[in-house]
Amino acid sequence: MDSIGPVGLQQGEGAPCYPQESLPCPSDSSELVQECLRQFKVTGAQLRQIQASLLSSMEQALGGQVSPASAVRMLPTYVGSTPHGTEQGDFLVLELGATGASLRILWVTLTGTEGHRMEPRSQEFVIPQEVMLGPGQQSTLISWTKGFRCSGVEGQDVVQLLRDAIQRQGAYSIDVVAVVNDTVGTMMGCEPGVGPCEVGLVVDTGTNACYMEEARHVAVLDEDRGRVCVSVEWGSFGDDGALGPVLTTFDCALDRESLNPGAQRFEKMIGGLYLGELVRLVLAHLAQCGVLFGGCTSPALLSRGSILLEHVAEMEDPSAGAARVHTILQDLGLSPGASDVELVQHVCAAVCMRAAQLCAAALAAVLSHLQHSREQQTLQITVATGGRVFERQPRFLSILQETVMFLAPECDVSFIPSLDGGGRGVAMVTAVAARLAAHRRLLEETLAPFRLNREQLAAVQAQMREAMTKGLRGEASSLRMLPTYVRATPDGSERGDFLALDLGGTNFRVLLVRVATGGVQITNQVYSIPECVAQGSGQQLFDHIVDCIVDFQQKQGLSGQSLPLGFTFSFPCRQLGLDQGILLNWTKGFNASDCEGQDVVCLLREAIGRRKAVELNVVAIVNDTVGTMMSCGYEDPHCEVGLIVGTGTNACYMEELRNVAGVAGDSGHMCINMEWGAFGDDGSLGVLSTCFDARVDQASINPGKQRFEKMISGMYLGEIVRHILLHLTSLGVLFRGQQTQCLQTRDIFKTKFLSEIESDSLALRQVRAILEDLGLPLTSDDALMVLEVCQAVSQRAAQLCGAGVAAVVEKIRENRGLEELTVSVGVDGTLYKLHPHFSSLVAATVRELAPRCVVTFLQSEDGSGKGAALVTAVACRLAQTACV
Ligand code: BG6
Ligand code: GLC
């Protein structure tokens, strides 16, 4: 596109004139100018159209749908975390492509202290043209853009090429840790504004953006947790033709003459490498049509690359003044008149305004995607901006901001310029990777003692088995193996109306249980037991219980009737008969005085006596495990084990009477309340107990007691997690090392949070919500780690519980001399029922450790009160039979 010859009007002395006709020229000159400028106008509707089509192309690419001329690439960068502010160390950064034909080397020192920044040292090297276009022995590069075109590099791993080059030089020891897109560097180097800095936007030679995406949305990643930074690669948007309506004849000419025709169409309308060229093409066209420079061109005006971004920026800047524009044009060999200068300014402004608006449409697509996928009413976010277009053209940012507000009004965006041209951010990526690796090591070390292998679990099973045998024989054992005087499960012939009490779980209940031919009908009411009553005097506690019964009788119209009563009392009792139970010691949160060593049925009868108006006939006292087994046994005759995993944990099962020391008789069975919560109180669990278990135990109301229960049940798991979180915070692994008052508060971390946090249906976002409600200032890495802590703690609990069940079912099988035992376990308890994985982990452990037992777990639907009523019913039936 060089000169043809000096024809036409000559404007200044000595100034050559080069008119040329390459584009059609409308006849009327002002119409021609308007037409040119109009081409660069993009309407609001067109911008919305671009926003929508880019959004849909982003979502398609994320979903793994590759269209033939895929519009955007959405490349995961494997950067999974934004900076903490605690990163430290020395890092070298090579920046290729950021500032055009140069290579910048930066030495960045991070101090690890927020607000304490050390200026990086940097040096820039020019890359000669022959190197940029020559052979490429210089990440897998997909394609070159922005004027680079070295051979043998596309499709290669850039890190490996760099390592090879370092090797070829010898003498250096440099570890290449990360290859980072400039947008990622921009995002990572930015200090957060109103919201976290999770978008990086670069408009330099080229343009692109990156942002933090939920990993589960990125189909190519086999990962459903956490976030990953995705490079949108929006420069290639429109390569499939989507930009058709806004493309000008100048865009088409520019593309045709570029190094990569047909590619990077969006970038060619926005990137700094192209803005000057667009302006040049328009000016050349207007000159050739005789509208500018008196119809004269110059060799410079007709040569590719003669107008640079810097020129456009200066000419477009209204404050620059006509003189400066004049000089620039003169340097191009042109002789502008006053009206030419004004017109050139208009052209520059139109080209730049369009670039900023298009860029805004693309950014708005990213922001609305984020707002949608995070389900936020208002997305508060910081966008880090970088690149020479922002630096040189202040108006670019203001147009961008205005247009983003128009296109994505539901996003509250603060724009923050990146520091050190993104180089600091690249160092940050490396530093964050180093921090994450160190934190992961510390997390793994902390959780390692919670990860039990098969041998450890088999050892627990064997110890449990030995303790069972000793306990049954009446020898010293941490398992008390208490006879319950329940000798049979229901046979279905029981009938009548019964009262039942259920004390010791989360709720205290009074029930009316009607056992009839058609089944069992239950009416119940929950009453609260305030902590001051549970830990007050025994008399106060039992008076409160009787008050609740009276209230229930009145409400049910049962006053004056003396129904047989079954009492589920979920604490260790030495029973001397069905209706006699000496409380051995309180467990869980109870500690009422003057009860231990007393017969609980007597304490209840005395309280009834104090309340003269009521008459109650207490027939049976049962543990909740027994009530649960009986309740499930009514439906399934194979149910011979009862298991509770709730506030506390315990199990009971049907043992051969001949094995039970201290109870007369050698034939038949008796249900044994194992009180397995106390397993290990003799120190036998010592090797498995972690320092966190020790802390929970020490802070409890019964230190040294119920050690197995304290590793398994709902009353304690949240506390174990809290102590681990405190420890990880003190190591700086969590919550940026900031200890909060909240986390120091006992019982603040409820066990139900474990169930909620581990629930598959809840995204990590909700995990964050739970923790934020607790006042914990967390990042998404923190949320992931908290999840892992919860998983480790609940998995150990479930596996220990499974080892216990395996010991029980194996004992039943051996008692009966069976090759294979089919048995059901009735289960109750909030942890077992609400936790998403607990039950399947228990079952898996039992399958592994007791392979010769076919175990079915039945969840008790009606609570153990129904079982207590059934025990009472059986006792009444037997008593009646005895009278006949
Ligand atoms: C209930 C039973 O359903 O579960 C109680 O009726 C038992 O007897 C309780 O104690 C155990 O679970 P949690 O979670 O309430 O302690
Ligand atoms: C505690 C009690 C026990 C009860 C269990 C479950 O371990 O000591 O009796 O069965 O909690 O509630």
Short mmCIF file of C-alpha atoms and ligand atoms in Angstrom, two decimals, residues 480 504-505 569-573 585-588 623-626 644-651 673 675-678 706 709 713, ligand 2:
data_model
loop_
_atom_site.label_atom_id
_atom_site.label_comp_id
_atom_site.label_asym_id
_atom_site.label_seq_id
_atom_site.Cartn_x
_atom_site.Cartn_y
_atom_site.Cartn_z
CA ARG A 480 -19.67 -52.48 81.87
CA GLY A 504 -31.32 -38.31 77.86
CA GLY A 505 -31.23 -37.42 74.15
CA PHE A 569 -33.44 -43.38 80.71
CA SER A 570 -30.35 -42.97 78.53
CA PHE A 571 -27.63 -43.21 81.12
CA PRO A 572 -25.66 -46.14 82.56
CA CYS A 573 -27.75 -48.03 85.10
CA ASN A 585 -22.84 -42.09 86.73
CA TRP A 586 -24.21 -39.26 84.65
CA THR A 587 -22.93 -38.82 81.10
CA LYS A 588 -23.40 -36.23 78.33
CA ASN A 623 -31.74 -47.60 78.06
CA ASP A 624 -32.33 -45.75 74.75
CA THR A 625 -30.33 -48.39 72.86
CA VAL A 626 -32.70 -51.02 74.22
CA ILE A 644 -27.37 -44.77 69.24
CA VAL A 645 -25.20 -42.12 67.62
CA GLY A 646 -26.63 -38.84 68.82
CA THR A 647 -25.69 -36.57 71.70
CA GLY A 648 -23.96 -39.66 73.09
CA THR A 649 -23.22 -43.08 71.65
CA ASN A 650 -23.89 -46.59 72.89
CA ALA A 651 -24.99 -50.06 71.79
CA ASN A 673 -26.41 -52.50 77.52
CA GLU A 675 -22.24 -48.56 77.66
CA TRP A 676 -19.58 -48.44 74.98
CA GLY A 677 -19.20 -44.72 75.37
CA ALA A 678 -16.82 -45.55 78.24
CA GLN A 706 -16.50 -41.61 78.09
CA GLU A 709 -18.08 -41.41 73.11
CA SER A 713 -20.87 -38.53 69.31
C1 GLC B 2 -24.48 -42.09 76.84
C2 GLC B 2 -25.19 -42.87 77.93
C3 GLC B 2 -25.82 -44.11 77.37
C4 GLC B 2 -26.71 -43.75 76.20
C5 GLC B 2 -25.91 -42.99 75.17
C6 GLC B 2 -26.75 -42.58 73.98
O1 GLC B 2 -23.42 -42.85 76.42
O2 GLC B 2 -24.27 -43.20 78.95
O3 GLC B 2 -26.58 -44.77 78.36
O4 GLC B 2 -27.23 -44.91 75.65
O5 GLC B 2 -25.36 -41.85 75.75
O6 GLC B 2 -27.78 -41.75 74.34
#
